[in-house]
Amino acid sequence: MRLLERMRKEWFMIGIVLAIAGAKLKPSVGVNGGPLKPEITVSYIAVATIFFNSGLSLKTEELTSALVHIKLHLFIQIFTLAFFPATIWLFLQLLSITSINEWLLKGLQTVGCMPPPVSSAVILTKAVGGNEGIVITPLLLLLFLGSSSTVPFTSIFSQLFMTVVVPLIIGQIVRRYIKDWLERKKPPFGAISSSVLLMIIYTTFCDTFSNPHIDLDKFSLVLILFIIVSIQLSFMLLTFVFSTRNNSGFTPADTVAIIFCSTHKSLTLGIPMLKIVFAGHEHLSLISVPLLIYHPAQILLGSVLVPTIKSWMVSRQKGVKLTRPTV
């Protein structure tokens, strides 16, 4: 199952490249007012489809049992939705004096505001054998992003409620009645969400490539890529240090969950959120670029580190001391 999920994610990353390339070749198809009518099909139908799909696939009973790990959840929420965005904000105050594209920097701030994904963080945590500690708080995310948007807060909240909260609740209600069928047939929820997400990405970049005034220099793009990888490595190391202190109270399995869940960011929630918060913004695609880079980078980096982290966890569970001296 993990192999199939990993293959799906690899194809999805290829799909992102193809969607952007398709938008470059034929931007007129996906622009607002174009044949696809993204102002309706994407802003409402596609986003609602993703979260209805999430509602169907979300196993509430497992989340309820996982809430026993209150301390673990609290650490992940505080790090992800408070420490992470605040640190990025401080870092961006320094970067603002550089020549890096300002809209890419704004996009980097939105990355910091995203919650962890239910998909990649859980897969990597399971690959090592750790616990799953994930609590996503969309309303806190809205508070972080709302102040950066030109769209009125009330409009953001109403569209967020209608296209995210309502479909999610309906999906959960429907799941109660067809739960046995879902468990038996195992519909391809991940593939469905990925396909719809690619459509959102495609139409977002169609708007960019149809606007001759938007220019993205390669220097800024390369720097953003380097910054994102550096941020991920630094935060993974930081969460490791925090969660392995003698008085932390976390098990090795908890540490694994913290490392992945605290540093990974959700593309599935992020792109629809940006579409709502920055609706009609001519630089929306540039704001989205850091998140589009962060997503494959976190999967690739996590996959590379899985064997090392697994080896560490096994050694700790066997009572082997870390090379780091204890106090």
CSV table of C-alpha atoms in Angstrom, one decimal, residues 71-323:
chain,number,residue,atom,x,y,z
A,71,LYS,CA,0.8,16.5,24.5
A,72,LEU,CA,2.0,15.3,21.1
A,73,HIS,CA,-0.8,17.1,19.2
A,74,LEU,CA,-0.3,20.3,21.2
A,75,PHE,CA,3.4,20.3,20.4
A,76,ILE,CA,2.7,19.8,16.6
A,77,GLN,CA,0.0,22.5,16.5
A,78,ILE,CA,2.1,25.1,18.4
A,79,PHE,CA,5.2,24.4,16.2
A,80,THR,CA,3.3,24.3,12.9
A,81,LEU,CA,0.8,27.1,13.4
A,82,ALA,CA,2.7,29.5,15.7
A,83,PHE,CA,6.5,28.9,15.8
A,84,PHE,CA,6.8,28.0,12.1
A,85,PRO,CA,5.0,31.1,10.6
A,86,ALA,CA,6.4,33.5,13.2
A,87,THR,CA,10.0,32.3,12.4
A,88,ILE,CA,9.4,32.6,8.7
A,89,TRP,CA,8.0,36.1,9.2
A,90,LEU,CA,11.2,37.2,11.0
A,91,PHE,CA,13.4,35.6,8.4
A,92,LEU,CA,11.5,37.4,5.6
A,93,GLN,CA,12.2,40.7,7.3
A,94,LEU,CA,15.9,40.1,6.4
A,95,LEU,CA,15.1,38.7,2.9
A,96,SER,CA,12.9,41.7,2.1
A,97,ILE,CA,16.1,43.8,1.5
A,98,THR,CA,17.3,41.4,-1.1
A,99,SER,CA,16.4,41.3,-4.8
A,100,ILE,CA,14.3,38.2,-4.5
A,101,ASN,CA,10.9,38.5,-6.1
A,102,GLU,CA,8.5,40.0,-3.5
A,103,TRP,CA,5.6,37.8,-4.5
A,104,LEU,CA,7.7,34.6,-4.0
A,105,LEU,CA,8.6,35.9,-0.5
A,106,LYS,CA,4.9,36.4,0.2
A,107,GLY,CA,4.4,32.9,-1.0
A,108,LEU,CA,7.0,31.7,1.4
A,109,GLN,CA,5.1,33.3,4.2
A,110,THR,CA,1.9,31.4,3.2
A,111,VAL,CA,3.9,28.2,3.3
A,112,GLY,CA,4.7,28.9,6.9
A,113,CYS,CA,0.9,29.3,7.6
A,114,MET,CA,-0.1,25.9,6.2
A,115,PRO,CA,-1.0,23.0,8.4
A,116,PRO,CA,0.6,19.5,7.9
A,117,PRO,CA,-0.8,17.2,5.3
A,118,VAL,CA,-2.7,14.0,6.3
A,119,SER,CA,-1.0,12.2,3.4
A,120,SER,CA,2.8,12.5,3.1
A,121,ALA,CA,3.5,13.1,6.8
A,122,VAL,CA,1.5,10.0,7.7
A,123,ILE,CA,3.1,7.8,5.0
A,124,LEU,CA,6.6,8.8,6.1
A,125,THR,CA,5.7,8.3,9.8
A,126,LYS,CA,4.3,4.8,9.0
A,127,ALA,CA,7.4,4.0,6.9
A,128,VAL,CA,9.5,4.4,10.0
A,129,GLY,CA,7.0,3.0,12.4
A,130,GLY,CA,6.1,6.0,14.4
A,131,ASN,CA,2.8,7.4,15.7
A,132,GLU,CA,0.5,9.6,13.7
A,133,GLY,CA,0.1,13.0,15.4
A,134,ILE,CA,-1.8,15.4,13.1
A,135,VAL,CA,-4.4,18.1,13.9
A,136,ILE,CA,-5.3,20.5,11.2
A,137,THR,CA,-6.9,23.8,12.1
A,138,PRO,CA,-8.2,25.6,9.0
A,139,LEU,CA,-9.5,28.6,11.0
A,140,LEU,CA,-6.1,29.3,12.5
A,141,LEU,CA,-4.6,29.2,9.0
A,142,LEU,CA,-7.2,31.7,7.8
A,143,LEU,CA,-6.2,34.1,10.6
A,144,PHE,CA,-2.6,33.9,9.4
A,145,LEU,CA,-3.4,34.4,5.7
A,146,GLY,CA,-6.4,36.7,5.9
A,147,SER,CA,-4.4,39.9,6.8
A,148,SER,CA,-2.3,39.5,3.6
A,149,SER,CA,-5.3,39.3,1.3
A,150,THR,CA,-7.1,42.1,-0.6
A,151,VAL,CA,-10.4,40.1,-0.3
A,152,PRO,CA,-12.6,41.2,2.6
A,153,PHE,CA,-12.5,38.9,5.6
A,154,THR,CA,-16.2,38.2,5.5
A,155,SER,CA,-16.0,37.1,1.8
A,156,ILE,CA,-13.1,34.8,2.7
A,157,PHE,CA,-15.0,33.3,5.6
A,158,SER,CA,-18.2,32.7,3.7
A,159,GLN,CA,-16.5,31.1,0.7
A,160,LEU,CA,-14.3,29.1,3.1
A,161,PHE,CA,-17.4,27.9,4.9
A,162,MET,CA,-19.3,27.0,1.8
A,163,THR,CA,-16.5,25.3,-0.2
A,164,VAL,CA,-14.5,23.7,2.7
A,165,VAL,CA,-16.5,23.3,5.9
A,166,VAL,CA,-19.9,22.3,4.4
A,167,PRO,CA,-18.5,19.7,1.9
A,168,LEU,CA,-16.3,18.3,4.6
A,169,ILE,CA,-19.3,17.9,6.9
A,170,ILE,CA,-21.5,16.4,4.2
A,171,GLY,CA,-18.7,14.0,3.3
A,172,GLN,CA,-18.5,12.8,6.9
A,173,ILE,CA,-22.3,12.4,7.1
A,174,VAL,CA,-22.4,10.4,3.9
A,175,ARG,CA,-19.5,8.3,5.2
A,176,ARG,CA,-21.6,7.2,8.2
A,177,TYR,CA,-24.1,5.6,5.8
A,178,ILE,CA,-21.7,4.0,3.4
A,179,LYS,CA,-18.8,3.2,5.7
A,180,ASP,CA,-18.9,-0.5,5.1
A,181,TRP,CA,-19.0,0.0,1.3
A,182,LEU,CA,-16.1,2.4,1.5
A,183,GLU,CA,-14.0,0.0,3.6
A,184,ARG,CA,-14.8,-2.8,1.2
A,185,LYS,CA,-14.3,-1.1,-2.1
A,186,LYS,CA,-11.5,1.4,-1.0
A,187,PRO,CA,-12.2,4.1,-3.6
A,188,PRO,CA,-9.1,6.0,-4.9
A,189,PHE,CA,-9.6,9.1,-2.8
A,190,GLY,CA,-6.0,10.2,-3.2
A,191,ALA,CA,-6.1,10.0,-7.0
A,192,ILE,CA,-9.4,11.9,-7.2
A,193,SER,CA,-8.1,14.8,-5.0
A,194,SER,CA,-4.8,14.9,-6.9
A,195,SER,CA,-6.6,15.1,-10.3
A,196,VAL,CA,-8.8,18.0,-9.1
A,197,LEU,CA,-5.8,19.7,-7.5
A,198,LEU,CA,-3.9,19.5,-10.9
A,199,MET,CA,-6.8,21.3,-12.5
A,200,ILE,CA,-6.6,24.1,-9.9
A,201,ILE,CA,-2.8,24.4,-10.5
A,202,TYR,CA,-3.3,24.5,-14.2
A,203,THR,CA,-5.9,27.3,-14.2
A,204,THR,CA,-3.9,29.3,-11.7
A,205,PHE,CA,-0.8,29.3,-14.0
A,206,CYS,CA,-3.0,30.0,-17.0
A,207,ASP,CA,-3.8,33.4,-15.5
A,208,THR,CA,-0.1,34.0,-15.0
A,209,PHE,CA,1.0,33.1,-18.5
A,210,SER,CA,-1.8,35.1,-20.0
A,211,ASN,CA,-0.6,38.2,-18.2
A,212,PRO,CA,2.4,39.8,-20.0
A,213,HIS,CA,3.3,42.0,-17.1
A,214,ILE,CA,4.3,39.2,-14.8
A,215,ASP,CA,7.9,38.1,-15.0
A,216,LEU,CA,9.7,35.6,-12.8
A,217,ASP,CA,13.5,35.7,-12.8
A,218,LYS,CA,15.4,32.4,-12.5
A,219,PHE,CA,17.7,33.8,-9.8
A,220,SER,CA,14.8,34.3,-7.4
A,221,LEU,CA,13.4,30.8,-8.2
A,222,VAL,CA,16.8,29.2,-7.5
A,223,LEU,CA,17.2,31.1,-4.2
A,224,ILE,CA,13.7,30.2,-3.1
A,225,LEU,CA,14.4,26.5,-3.8
A,226,PHE,CA,17.6,26.7,-1.7
A,227,ILE,CA,15.8,28.5,1.1
A,228,ILE,CA,13.0,26.0,1.2
A,229,VAL,CA,15.3,23.0,1.5
A,230,SER,CA,17.3,24.8,4.2
A,231,ILE,CA,14.2,25.6,6.1
A,232,GLN,CA,13.0,22.0,6.0
A,233,LEU,CA,16.4,20.6,7.2
A,234,SER,CA,16.7,23.2,9.9
A,235,PHE,CA,13.2,22.7,11.3
A,236,MET,CA,13.5,18.9,11.2
A,237,LEU,CA,16.7,19.1,13.2
A,238,LEU,CA,15.1,21.6,15.6
A,239,THR,CA,12.1,19.4,16.2
A,240,PHE,CA,14.4,16.4,16.8
A,241,VAL,CA,16.4,18.4,19.4
A,242,PHE,CA,13.2,19.6,21.1
A,243,SER,CA,11.6,16.2,21.3
A,244,THR,CA,14.6,14.2,22.4
A,245,ARG,CA,15.5,16.3,25.4
A,246,ASN,CA,15.6,14.3,28.6
A,247,ASN,CA,12.6,16.0,30.1
A,248,SER,CA,10.5,16.1,26.9
A,249,GLY,CA,8.4,13.1,27.8
A,250,PHE,CA,8.2,11.9,24.1
A,251,THR,CA,9.0,8.4,23.0
A,252,PRO,CA,11.1,7.7,19.9
A,253,ALA,CA,8.0,7.0,18.0
A,254,ASP,CA,6.5,10.4,19.1
A,255,THR,CA,9.7,12.1,17.9
A,256,VAL,CA,9.3,10.6,14.4
A,257,ALA,CA,5.7,11.9,14.2
A,258,ILE,CA,6.9,15.3,15.4
A,259,ILE,CA,9.7,15.5,12.9
A,260,PHE,CA,7.5,14.8,9.9
A,261,CYS,CA,4.2,16.3,11.0
A,262,SER,CA,5.6,19.6,12.3
A,263,THR,CA,7.6,20.4,9.2
A,264,HIS,CA,5.4,19.1,6.4
A,265,LYS,CA,2.9,21.4,4.7
A,266,SER,CA,-0.4,20.6,3.0
A,267,LEU,CA,-0.6,21.2,-0.7
A,268,THR,CA,-4.2,19.8,-0.9
A,269,LEU,CA,-5.5,22.3,1.6
A,270,GLY,CA,-3.0,25.0,0.7
A,271,ILE,CA,-3.7,25.6,-3.0
A,272,PRO,CA,-7.5,25.8,-2.6
A,273,MET,CA,-7.0,28.1,0.4
A,274,LEU,CA,-4.8,30.4,-1.6
A,275,LYS,CA,-7.3,30.4,-4.4
A,276,ILE,CA,-10.0,31.6,-1.9
A,277,VAL,CA,-7.8,34.1,0.0
A,278,PHE,CA,-6.1,35.6,-3.0
A,279,ALA,CA,-9.1,35.4,-5.4
A,280,GLY,CA,-8.6,37.5,-8.5
A,281,HIS,CA,-5.0,38.4,-7.4
A,282,GLU,CA,-2.8,38.8,-10.5
A,283,HIS,CA,0.2,37.4,-8.7
A,284,LEU,CA,-1.6,34.3,-7.2
A,285,SER,CA,0.5,31.8,-9.2
A,286,LEU,CA,3.8,33.4,-8.0
A,287,ILE,CA,2.4,33.3,-4.4
A,288,SER,CA,1.7,29.6,-5.0
A,289,VAL,CA,5.2,28.7,-6.3
A,290,PRO,CA,6.9,28.2,-2.9
A,291,LEU,CA,4.2,25.8,-1.8
A,292,LEU,CA,4.5,23.9,-5.1
A,293,ILE,CA,8.2,23.6,-4.5
A,294,TYR,CA,7.9,22.8,-0.8
A,295,HIS,CA,5.5,19.8,-1.5
A,296,PRO,CA,7.8,17.6,-3.6
A,297,ALA,CA,10.9,18.8,-1.7
A,298,GLN,CA,9.4,17.5,1.6
A,299,ILE,CA,8.5,14.1,0.1
A,300,LEU,CA,12.0,13.7,-1.5
A,301,LEU,CA,13.8,14.9,1.6
A,302,GLY,CA,11.7,12.8,3.9
A,303,SER,CA,12.2,9.7,1.8
A,304,VAL,CA,16.0,10.1,1.9
A,305,LEU,CA,15.9,10.5,5.7
A,306,VAL,CA,13.6,7.6,6.4
A,307,PRO,CA,16.3,4.9,6.7
A,308,THR,CA,18.4,7.1,9.0
A,309,ILE,CA,15.5,8.0,11.3
A,310,LYS,CA,14.3,4.4,11.3
A,311,SER,CA,17.7,3.2,12.4
A,312,TRP,CA,17.8,5.8,15.1
A,313,MET,CA,14.4,4.9,16.4
A,314,VAL,CA,15.1,1.1,16.4
A,315,SER,CA,18.4,1.7,18.3
A,316,ARG,CA,16.6,3.9,20.9
A,317,GLN,CA,13.9,1.3,21.4
A,318,LYS,CA,16.5,-1.3,22.0
A,319,GLY,CA,18.0,0.9,24.7
A,320,VAL,CA,21.1,1.9,22.7
A,321,LYS,CA,22.3,5.3,23.8
A,322,LEU,CA,22.6,8.2,21.4
A,323,THR,CA,26.0,9.5,20.6
